[in-house]
Coordinates of C-alpha atoms in Angstrom, one line a residue:
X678 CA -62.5 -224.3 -43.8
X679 CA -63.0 -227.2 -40.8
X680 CA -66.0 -226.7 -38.0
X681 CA -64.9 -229.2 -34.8
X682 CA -67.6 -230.5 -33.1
X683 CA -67.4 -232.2 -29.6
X684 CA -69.4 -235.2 -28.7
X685 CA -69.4 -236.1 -25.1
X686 CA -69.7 -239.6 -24.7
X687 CA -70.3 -241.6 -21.0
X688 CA -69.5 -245.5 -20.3
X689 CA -70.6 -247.7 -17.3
X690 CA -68.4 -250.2 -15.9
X691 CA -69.5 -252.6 -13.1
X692 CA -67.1 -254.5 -10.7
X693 CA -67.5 -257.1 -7.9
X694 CA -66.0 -256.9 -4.2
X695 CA -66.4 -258.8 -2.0
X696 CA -67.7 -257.8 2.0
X697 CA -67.2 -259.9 4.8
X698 CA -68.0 -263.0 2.4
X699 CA -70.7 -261.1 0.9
X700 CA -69.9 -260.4 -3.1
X701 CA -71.4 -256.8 -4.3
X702 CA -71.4 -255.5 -7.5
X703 CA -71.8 -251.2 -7.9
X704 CA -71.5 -249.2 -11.0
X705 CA -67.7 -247.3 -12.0
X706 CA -68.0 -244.1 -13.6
X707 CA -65.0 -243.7 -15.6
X708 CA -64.1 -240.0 -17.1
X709 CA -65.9 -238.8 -19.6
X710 CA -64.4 -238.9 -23.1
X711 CA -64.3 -236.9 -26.4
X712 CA -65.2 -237.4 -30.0
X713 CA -64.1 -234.8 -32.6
X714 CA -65.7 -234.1 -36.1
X715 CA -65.4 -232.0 -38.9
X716 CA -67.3 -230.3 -41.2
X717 CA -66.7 -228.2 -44.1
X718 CA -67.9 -224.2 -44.2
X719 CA -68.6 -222.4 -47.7
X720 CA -66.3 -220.0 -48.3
X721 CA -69.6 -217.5 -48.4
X722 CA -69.6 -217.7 -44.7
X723 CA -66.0 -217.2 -44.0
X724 CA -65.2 -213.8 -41.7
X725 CA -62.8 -211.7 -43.6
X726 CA -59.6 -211.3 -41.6
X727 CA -59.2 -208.5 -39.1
X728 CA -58.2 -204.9 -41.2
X729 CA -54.8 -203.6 -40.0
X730 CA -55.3 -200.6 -37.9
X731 CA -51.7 -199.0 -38.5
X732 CA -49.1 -198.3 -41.3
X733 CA -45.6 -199.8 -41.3
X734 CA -43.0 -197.0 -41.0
X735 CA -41.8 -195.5 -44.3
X736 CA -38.4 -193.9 -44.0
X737 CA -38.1 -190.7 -46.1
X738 CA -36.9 -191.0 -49.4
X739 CA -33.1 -190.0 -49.6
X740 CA -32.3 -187.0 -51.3
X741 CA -29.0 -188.6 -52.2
X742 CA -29.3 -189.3 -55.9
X743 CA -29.7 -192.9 -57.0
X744 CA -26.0 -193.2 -58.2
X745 CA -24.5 -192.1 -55.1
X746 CA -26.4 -194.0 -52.6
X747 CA -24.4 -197.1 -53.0
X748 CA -21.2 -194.8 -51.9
X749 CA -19.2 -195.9 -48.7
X750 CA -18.0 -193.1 -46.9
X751 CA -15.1 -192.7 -49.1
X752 CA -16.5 -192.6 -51.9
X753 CA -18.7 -190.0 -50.7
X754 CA -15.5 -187.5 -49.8
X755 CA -14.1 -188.7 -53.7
X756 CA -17.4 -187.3 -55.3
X757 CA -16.7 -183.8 -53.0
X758 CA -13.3 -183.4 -53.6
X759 CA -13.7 -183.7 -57.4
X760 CA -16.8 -182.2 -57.5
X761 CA -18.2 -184.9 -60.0
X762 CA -21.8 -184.1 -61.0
X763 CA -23.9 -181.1 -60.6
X764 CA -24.3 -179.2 -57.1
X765 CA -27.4 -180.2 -56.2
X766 CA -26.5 -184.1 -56.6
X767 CA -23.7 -184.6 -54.3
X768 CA -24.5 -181.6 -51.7
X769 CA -26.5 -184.1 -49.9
X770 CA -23.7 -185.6 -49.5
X771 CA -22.6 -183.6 -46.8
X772 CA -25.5 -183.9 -44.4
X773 CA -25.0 -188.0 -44.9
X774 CA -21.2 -187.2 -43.6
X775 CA -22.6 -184.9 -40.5
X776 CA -24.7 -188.1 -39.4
X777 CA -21.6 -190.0 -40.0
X778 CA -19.9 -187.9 -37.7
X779 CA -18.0 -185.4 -39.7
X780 CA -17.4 -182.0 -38.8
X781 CA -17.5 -179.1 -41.1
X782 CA -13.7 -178.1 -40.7
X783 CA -12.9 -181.9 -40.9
X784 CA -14.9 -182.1 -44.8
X785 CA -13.2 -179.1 -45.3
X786 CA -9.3 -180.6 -44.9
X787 CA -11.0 -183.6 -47.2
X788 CA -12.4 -182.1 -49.8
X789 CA -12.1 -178.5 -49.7
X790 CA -14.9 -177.0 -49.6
X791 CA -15.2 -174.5 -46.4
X792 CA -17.8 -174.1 -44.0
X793 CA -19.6 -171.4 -45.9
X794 CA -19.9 -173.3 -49.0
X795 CA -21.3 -176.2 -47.0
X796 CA -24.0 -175.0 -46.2
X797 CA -24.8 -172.5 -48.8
X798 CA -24.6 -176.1 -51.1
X799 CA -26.8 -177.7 -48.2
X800 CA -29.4 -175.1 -48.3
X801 CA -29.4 -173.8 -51.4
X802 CA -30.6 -177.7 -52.6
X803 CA -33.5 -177.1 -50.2
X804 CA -34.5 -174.1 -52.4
X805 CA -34.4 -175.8 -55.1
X806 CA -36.5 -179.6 -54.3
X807 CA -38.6 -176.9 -52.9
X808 CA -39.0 -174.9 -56.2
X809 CA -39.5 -178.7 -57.8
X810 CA -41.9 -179.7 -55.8
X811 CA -44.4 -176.9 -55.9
X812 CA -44.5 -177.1 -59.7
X813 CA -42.0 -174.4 -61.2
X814 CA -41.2 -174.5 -64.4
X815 CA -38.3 -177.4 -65.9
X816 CA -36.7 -174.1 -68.0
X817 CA -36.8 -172.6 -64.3
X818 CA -35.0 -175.0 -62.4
X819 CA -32.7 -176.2 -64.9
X820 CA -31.3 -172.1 -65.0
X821 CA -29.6 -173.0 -61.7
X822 CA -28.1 -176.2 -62.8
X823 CA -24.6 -174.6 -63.7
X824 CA -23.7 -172.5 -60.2
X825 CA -27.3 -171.7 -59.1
X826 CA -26.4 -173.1 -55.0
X827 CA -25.5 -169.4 -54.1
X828 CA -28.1 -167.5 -56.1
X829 CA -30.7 -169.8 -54.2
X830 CA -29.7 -169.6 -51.1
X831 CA -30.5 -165.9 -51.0
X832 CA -34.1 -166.6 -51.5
X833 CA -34.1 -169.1 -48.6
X834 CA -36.1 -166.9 -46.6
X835 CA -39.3 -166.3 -48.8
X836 CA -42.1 -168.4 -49.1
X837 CA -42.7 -171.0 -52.1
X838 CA -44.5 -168.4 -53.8
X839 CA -42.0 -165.4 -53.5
X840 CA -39.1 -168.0 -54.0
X841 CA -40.8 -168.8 -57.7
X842 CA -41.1 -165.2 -58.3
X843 CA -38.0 -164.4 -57.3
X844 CA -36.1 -166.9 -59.1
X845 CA -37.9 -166.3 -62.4
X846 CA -37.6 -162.4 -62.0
X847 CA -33.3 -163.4 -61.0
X848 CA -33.2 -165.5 -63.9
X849 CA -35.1 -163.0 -66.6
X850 CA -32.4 -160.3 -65.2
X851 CA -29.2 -162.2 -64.9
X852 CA -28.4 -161.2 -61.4
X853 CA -25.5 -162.2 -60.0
X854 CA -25.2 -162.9 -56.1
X855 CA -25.5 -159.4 -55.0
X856 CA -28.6 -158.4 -57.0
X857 CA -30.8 -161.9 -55.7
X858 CA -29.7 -160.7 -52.0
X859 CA -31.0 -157.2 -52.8
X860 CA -34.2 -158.6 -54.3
X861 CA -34.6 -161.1 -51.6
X862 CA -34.1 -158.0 -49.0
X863 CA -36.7 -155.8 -50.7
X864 CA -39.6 -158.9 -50.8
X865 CA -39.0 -159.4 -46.9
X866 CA -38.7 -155.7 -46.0
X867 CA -42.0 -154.2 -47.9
X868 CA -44.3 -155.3 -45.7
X869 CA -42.8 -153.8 -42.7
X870 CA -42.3 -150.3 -44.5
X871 CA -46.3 -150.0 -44.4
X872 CA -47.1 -146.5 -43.8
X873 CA -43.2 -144.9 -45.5
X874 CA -43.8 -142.5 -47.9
X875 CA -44.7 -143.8 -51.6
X876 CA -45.6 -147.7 -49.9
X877 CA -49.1 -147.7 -51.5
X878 CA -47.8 -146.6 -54.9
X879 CA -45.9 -149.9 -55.4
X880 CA -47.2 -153.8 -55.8
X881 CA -45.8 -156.2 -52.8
X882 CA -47.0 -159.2 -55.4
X883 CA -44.2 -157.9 -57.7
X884 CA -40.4 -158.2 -57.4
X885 CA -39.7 -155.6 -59.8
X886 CA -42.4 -153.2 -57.7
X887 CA -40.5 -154.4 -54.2
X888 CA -37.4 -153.5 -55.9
X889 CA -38.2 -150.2 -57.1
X890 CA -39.4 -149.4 -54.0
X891 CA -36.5 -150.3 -51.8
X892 CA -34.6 -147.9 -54.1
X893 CA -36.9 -145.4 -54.1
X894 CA -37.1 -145.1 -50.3
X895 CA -33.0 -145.2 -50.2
X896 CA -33.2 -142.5 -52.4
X897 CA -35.2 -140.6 -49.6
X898 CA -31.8 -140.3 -47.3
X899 CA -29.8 -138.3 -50.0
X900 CA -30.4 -134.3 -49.8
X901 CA -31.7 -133.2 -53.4
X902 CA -30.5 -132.4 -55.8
X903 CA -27.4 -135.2 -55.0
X904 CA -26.0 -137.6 -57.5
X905 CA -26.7 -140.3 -55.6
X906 CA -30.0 -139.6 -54.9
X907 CA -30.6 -139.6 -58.9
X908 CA -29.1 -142.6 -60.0
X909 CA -31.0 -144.6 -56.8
X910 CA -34.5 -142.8 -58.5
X911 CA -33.3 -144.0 -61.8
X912 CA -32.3 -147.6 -61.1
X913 CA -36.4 -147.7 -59.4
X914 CA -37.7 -146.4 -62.2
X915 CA -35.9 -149.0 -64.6
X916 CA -36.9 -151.9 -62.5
X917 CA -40.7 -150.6 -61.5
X918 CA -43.6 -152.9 -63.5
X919 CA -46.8 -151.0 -62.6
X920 CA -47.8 -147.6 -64.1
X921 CA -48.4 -146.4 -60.5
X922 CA -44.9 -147.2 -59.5
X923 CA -43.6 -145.7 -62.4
X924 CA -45.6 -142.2 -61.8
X925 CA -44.2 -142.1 -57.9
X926 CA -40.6 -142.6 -59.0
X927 CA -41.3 -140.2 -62.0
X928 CA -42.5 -137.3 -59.3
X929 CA -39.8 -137.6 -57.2
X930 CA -37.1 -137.9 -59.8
X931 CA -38.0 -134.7 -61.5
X932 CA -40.3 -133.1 -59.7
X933 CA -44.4 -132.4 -59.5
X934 CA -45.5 -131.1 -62.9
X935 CA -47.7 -127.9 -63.3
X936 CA -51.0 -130.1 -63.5
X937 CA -50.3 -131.7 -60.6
X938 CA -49.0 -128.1 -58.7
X939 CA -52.2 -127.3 -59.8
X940 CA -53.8 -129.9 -58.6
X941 CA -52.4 -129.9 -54.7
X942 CA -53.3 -125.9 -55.0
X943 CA -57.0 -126.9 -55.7
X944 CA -57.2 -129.6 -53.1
X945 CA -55.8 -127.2 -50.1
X946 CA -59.4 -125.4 -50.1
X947 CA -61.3 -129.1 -49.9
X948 CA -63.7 -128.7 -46.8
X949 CA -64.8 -132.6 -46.5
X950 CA -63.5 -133.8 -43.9
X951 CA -62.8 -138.1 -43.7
X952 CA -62.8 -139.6 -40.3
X953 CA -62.2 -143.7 -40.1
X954 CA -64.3 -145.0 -37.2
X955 CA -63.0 -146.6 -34.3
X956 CA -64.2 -149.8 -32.7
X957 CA -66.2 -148.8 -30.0
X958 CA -66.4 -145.1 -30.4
X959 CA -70.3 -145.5 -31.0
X960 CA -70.9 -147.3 -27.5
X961 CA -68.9 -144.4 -26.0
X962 CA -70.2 -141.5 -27.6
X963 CA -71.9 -138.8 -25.3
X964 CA -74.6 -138.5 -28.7
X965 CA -75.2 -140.3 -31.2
X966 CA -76.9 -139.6 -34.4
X967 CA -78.8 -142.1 -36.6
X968 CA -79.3 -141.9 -40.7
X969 CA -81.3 -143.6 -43.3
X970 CA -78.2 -145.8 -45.5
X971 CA -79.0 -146.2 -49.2
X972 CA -76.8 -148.2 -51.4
X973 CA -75.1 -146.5 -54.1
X974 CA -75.8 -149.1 -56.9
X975 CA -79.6 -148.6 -56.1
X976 CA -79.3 -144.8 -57.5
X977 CA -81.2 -141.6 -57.4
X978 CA -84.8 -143.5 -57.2
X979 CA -84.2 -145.1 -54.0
X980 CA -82.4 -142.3 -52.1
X981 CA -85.2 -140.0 -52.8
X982 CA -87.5 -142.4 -51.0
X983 CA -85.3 -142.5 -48.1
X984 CA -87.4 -140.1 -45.2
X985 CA -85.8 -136.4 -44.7
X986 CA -87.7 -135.6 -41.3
X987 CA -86.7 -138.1 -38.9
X988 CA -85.4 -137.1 -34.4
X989 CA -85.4 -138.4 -31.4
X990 CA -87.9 -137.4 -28.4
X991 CA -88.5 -138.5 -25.1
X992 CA -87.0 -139.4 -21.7
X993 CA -85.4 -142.4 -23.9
X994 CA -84.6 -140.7 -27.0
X995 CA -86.4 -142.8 -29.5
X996 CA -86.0 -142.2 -33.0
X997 CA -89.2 -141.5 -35.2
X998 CA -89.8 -141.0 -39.1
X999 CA -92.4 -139.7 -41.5
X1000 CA -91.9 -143.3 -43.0
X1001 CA -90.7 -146.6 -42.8
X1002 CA -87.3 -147.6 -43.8
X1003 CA -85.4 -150.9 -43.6
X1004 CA -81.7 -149.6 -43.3
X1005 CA -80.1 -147.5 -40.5
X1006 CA -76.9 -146.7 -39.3
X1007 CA -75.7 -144.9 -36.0
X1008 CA -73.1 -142.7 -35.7
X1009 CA -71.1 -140.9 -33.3
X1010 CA -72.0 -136.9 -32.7
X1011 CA -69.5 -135.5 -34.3
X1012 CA -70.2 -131.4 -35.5
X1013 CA -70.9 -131.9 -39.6
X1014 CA -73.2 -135.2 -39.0
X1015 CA -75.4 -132.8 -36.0
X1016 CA -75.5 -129.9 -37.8
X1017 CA -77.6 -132.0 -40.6
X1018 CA -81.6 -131.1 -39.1
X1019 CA -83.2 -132.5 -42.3
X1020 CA -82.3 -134.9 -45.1
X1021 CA -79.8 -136.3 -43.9
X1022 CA -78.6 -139.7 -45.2
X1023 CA -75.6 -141.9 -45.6
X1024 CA -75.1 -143.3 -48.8
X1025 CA -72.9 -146.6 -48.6
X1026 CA -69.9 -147.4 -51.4
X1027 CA -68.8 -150.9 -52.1
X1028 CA -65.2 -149.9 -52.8
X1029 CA -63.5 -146.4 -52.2
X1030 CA -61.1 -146.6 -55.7
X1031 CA -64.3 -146.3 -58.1
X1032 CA -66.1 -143.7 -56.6
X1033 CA -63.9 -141.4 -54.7
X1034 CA -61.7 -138.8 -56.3
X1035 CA -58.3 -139.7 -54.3
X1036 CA -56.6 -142.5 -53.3
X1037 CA -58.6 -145.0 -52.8
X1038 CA -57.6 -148.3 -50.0
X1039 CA -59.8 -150.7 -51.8
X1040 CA -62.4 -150.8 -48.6
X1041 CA -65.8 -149.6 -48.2
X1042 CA -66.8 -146.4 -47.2
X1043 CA -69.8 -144.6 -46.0
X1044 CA -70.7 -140.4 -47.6
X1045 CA -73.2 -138.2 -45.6
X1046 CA -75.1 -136.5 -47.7
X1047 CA -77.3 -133.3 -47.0
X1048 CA -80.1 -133.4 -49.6
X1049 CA -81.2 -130.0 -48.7
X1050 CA -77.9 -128.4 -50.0
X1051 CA -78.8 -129.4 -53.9
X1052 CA -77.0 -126.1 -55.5
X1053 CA -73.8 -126.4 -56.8
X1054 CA -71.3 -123.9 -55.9
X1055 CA -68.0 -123.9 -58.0
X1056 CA -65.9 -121.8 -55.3
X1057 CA -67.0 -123.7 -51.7
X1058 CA -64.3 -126.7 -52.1
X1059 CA -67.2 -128.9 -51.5
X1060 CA -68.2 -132.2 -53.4
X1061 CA -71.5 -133.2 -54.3
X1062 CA -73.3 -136.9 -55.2
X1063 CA -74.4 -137.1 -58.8
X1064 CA -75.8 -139.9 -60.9
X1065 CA -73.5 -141.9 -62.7
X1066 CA -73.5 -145.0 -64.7
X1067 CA -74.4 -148.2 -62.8
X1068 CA -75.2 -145.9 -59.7
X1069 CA -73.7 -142.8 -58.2
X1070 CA -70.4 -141.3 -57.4
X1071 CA -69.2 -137.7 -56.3
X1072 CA -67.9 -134.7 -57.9
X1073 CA -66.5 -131.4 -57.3
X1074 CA -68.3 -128.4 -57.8
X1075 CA -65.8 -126.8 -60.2
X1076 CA -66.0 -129.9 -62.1
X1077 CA -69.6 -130.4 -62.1
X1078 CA -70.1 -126.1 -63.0
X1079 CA -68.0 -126.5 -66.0
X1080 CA -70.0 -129.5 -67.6
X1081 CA -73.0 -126.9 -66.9
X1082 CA -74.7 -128.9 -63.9
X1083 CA -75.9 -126.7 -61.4
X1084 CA -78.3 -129.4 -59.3
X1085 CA -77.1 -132.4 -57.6
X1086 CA -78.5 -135.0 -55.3
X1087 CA -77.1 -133.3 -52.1
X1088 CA -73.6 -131.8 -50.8
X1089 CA -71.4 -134.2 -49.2
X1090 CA -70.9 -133.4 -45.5
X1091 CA -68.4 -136.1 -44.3
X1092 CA -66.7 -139.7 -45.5
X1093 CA -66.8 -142.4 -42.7
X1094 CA -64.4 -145.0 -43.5
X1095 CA -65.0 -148.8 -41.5
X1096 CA -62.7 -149.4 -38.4
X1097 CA -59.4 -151.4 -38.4
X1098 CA -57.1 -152.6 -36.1
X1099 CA -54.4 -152.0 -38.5
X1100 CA -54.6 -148.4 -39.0
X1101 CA -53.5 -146.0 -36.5
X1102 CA -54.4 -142.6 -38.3
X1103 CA -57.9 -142.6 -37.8
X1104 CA -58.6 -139.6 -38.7
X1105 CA -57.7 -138.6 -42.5
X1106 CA -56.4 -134.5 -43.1
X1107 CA -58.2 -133.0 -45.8
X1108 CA -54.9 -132.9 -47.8
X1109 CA -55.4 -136.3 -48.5
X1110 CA -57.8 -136.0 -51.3
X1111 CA -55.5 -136.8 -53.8

C-alpha cells in the first residue's frame, strides 16, 4: 500500500522596472508548488475494509421441483393435463400459472382439473413440505405419495404436531377421505367441549381418544336403548387408546355395574364438602379465619408440632399462638372452617390424583383437618387423614374400620381447591367424590 506525502516548496524571482528613469528591482512571489512522494505501509498496519452492514435479498427457494422449473408456460399446462409425476411435484404448478395470470376456470378448460381439485392439490402440498420439514418420518410422507393431496388437506387446520399425529394415526387405519375429515373434526372440536359429559375421561394428545370421544358424545343425542346409539358407543370403544376412555364408553354402553351402583350409593351420604376459592374472595370476606399449613410429604411428626390453640383478640383482631410457626394460610369464614375452635390445620397436597379418593384435576389442593375429632366412625360419611407411605393421604371411615383402625390423625372438615379463571363451578357438590 502507497502513503502520499506533500512537500510545499516556495521560489523567489526578482525583476527590474524601471520609474521615471530610475531602475528598481523587488522580489515576485510566484504560487506555491507541490512535490508528491511515496512510501510503502506493511501490510500489519493496513485497516481491514469496512464489514457490510446488510444481506443481499435471497428469493425463496421455489417449490417447483427442479425438473419443472425450466418449463415455459406451456409446458407447465402439458405436465397438468397429463398429470406426469406425482401430485405434489407439479401442484405448484398452478400457483406459478395464477401469478402468470391464469384463472382457476381458465386451468380448468386446459388441463382439467376443477377448481376444487386446485386447491385441494395446492394446499394439500402445504401439508405435506410442512410434515417434511418438521421431521416426520420418510415411511410417513412417502404413504401419501400415491393420492395422499385429499387425505391432507383435511388435516390443514391442525397444528404441525396434531398434523403428524393425525397422519400417522390415518395412515395406521387406512382411512379414506371421510374418516381423516372426521378425525380432523374431533382434534379441533375437543377442546371446546370442555366441561360435556365424559370430556375428562378421554386424552386430547390422542387421536384415537379425540375420536372416541366425538362418538361417544354423538351417541349422547339418541334415546337409549336405540340402535344407533349402540353402534356410535361401539365404534368409541374400538377406536379409544386409554384405559380411562375405555371404562367411560364401557359404562355407557352397557350400563353401571353393581360395584359401581354400589359405589354411587355409598358416596350419596359423603358429608365433605369441596369448595374451589375464588380470586378475591379472601379480601372480601366479612371474617376470615387463619390455620397453621403443614405439608403432606413432611407427615405425622410435623403436623403434631403445628399449635392447636391459636384466636384473634383485640380492637384489630390479631392472631396469637401457644407457639411459633412459619406457615399460615387465611381463609374465608365459611361454617365448617369457624366451627373448628381448636386444632385446626390445613394440610397442603401437591397433586389431587394421588391422594384424593375421586377424580382428581391434577392441581393442588388444600384439607382442613380437625385434630380433635381422631375417632373413626364407620357410619358418619366422613374421611379422615392417615399416614401413608412417603407422607399422608385420606381415607373413609368404613375403609379405615374394616382394616381395624379406629385412630386417625384428625377428621377432614373441608377440601379447598386453588382459584382459576378457567373454571366456572366453584363450588364442587358432594356427589363428585367419585
Amino acid at each position: 500500500m502507497l502513503s502520499l506525502t506533500a512537500t510545499t516548496l516556495k521560489s523567489s524571482i526578482f525583476t527590474q522596472s524601471k520609474t521615471h528613469g530610475f531602475s528598481t528591482t523587488r522580489p515576485v512571489y510566484p504560487k506555491p508548488f507541490t512535490t508528491i512522494t511515496a512510501a510503502l505501509i506493511p501490510a500489519s498496519n493496513r485497516q481491514a475494509p469496512p464489514q457490510q452492514l446488510y444481506q443481499p435479498f435471497r428469493p425463496p427457494p421455489s417449490p417447483i421441483p427442479p425438473k419443472f422449473r425450466s418449463l415455459d408456460t406451456a409446458g407447465k399446462i402439458e405436465v397438468l393435463a397429463d398429470r406426469l409425476g406425482l401430485w405434489f411435484e407439479y401442484a405448484p404448478l398452478i400457483s406459478s400459472l395464477y401469478t402468470e395470470g391464469f384463472t382457476p376456470p381458465s386451468i380448468e378448460e386446459l388441463t382439467g382439473l376443477s377448481g376444487v381439485e386446485q386447491n385441494r392439490l395446492i394446499v394439500g402440498a402445504q401439508v405435506r413440505d410442512s410434515l417434511v420439514q418438521s421431521g416426520a418420518k420418510p415411511e410417513l410422507i412417502a404413504a401419501f405419495d400415491t393420492g395422499g393431496a385429499e387425505l391432507l388437506y383435511e388435516i390443514r387446520l391442525l397444528n404441525t404436531t396434531q398434523r403428524i399425529a393425525a397422519a400417522e394415526y390415518i395412515v395406521d387405519h387406512d382411512f379414506d377421505t371421510k374418516g381423516a375429515q372426521d378425525l380432523a373434526r374431533a382434534i379441533k372440536d375437543y377442546p371446546h367441549r370442555r366441561g360435556d359429559v365424559g370430556w375428562e375421561d378421554f386424552d386430547y394428545n390422542l387421536p384415537g381418544d379425540c375420536l372416541s370421544f366425538m362418538l361417544y358424545r354423538k351417541s349422547r343425542e339418541y334415546r337409549s336403548p336405540s340402535e344407533i346409539r349402540t353402534t356410535l358407543l361401539e365404534q368409541a370403544l374400538e377406536t379409544a387408546v386409554t384405559e380411562k376412555a375405555k371404562k367411560a364408553v364401557t359404562r355407557e354402553l352397557h350400563g353401571e355395574s353393581e360395584e359401581e351402583r354400589a359405589k354411587e350409593e355409598e358416596i350419596k351420604i359423603i358429608r365433605v364438602p369441596v369448595v374451589r376459592l375464588r380470586f378475591g374472595e379472601v379480601a372480601g370476606a366479612s371474617s376470615v379465619v387463619v390455620l397453621p399449613v403443614c405439608k403432606a410429604e413432611e407427615g405425622e411428626e410435623k403436623l403434631l408440632e403445628a399449635p392447636m390453640e391459636f384466636e384473634g383478640g383485640g380492637e384489630f383482631g390479631v392472631v396469637e399462638a401457644e407457639k411459633d410457626w412459619s406457615r399460615w394460610v387465611v381463609l374465608p369464614g365459611w361454617e365448617p372452617v369457624v366451627a373448628v375452635r381448636k386444632g385446626g390445620v390445613a394440610v397442603s397436597f401437591r397433586d389431587d390424583r394421588e391422594v384424593l379418593p375421586w377424580n382428581g384435576k391434577e392441581e393442588a389442593i388444600m384439607v382442613v383437618i380437625d385434630r380433635v375429632k381422631k375417632t373413626v366412625e364407620a357410619d358418619n360419611g366422613y374421611y379422615y387423614l392417615v399416614v401413608a407411605e412417603g407422607g399422608m393421604k385420606l381415607d373413609r371411615g368404613s375403609v379405615l374400620k374394616e382394616k381395624g383402625v379406629n385412630e386417625s390423625l384428625g377428621m377432614v372438615v373441608l377440601v379447598v381447591r386453588p382459584p382459576r379463571d378457567d373454571d366456572d363451578d366453584w363450588q364442587i357438590n358432594d356427589e363428585d367424590w367419585d
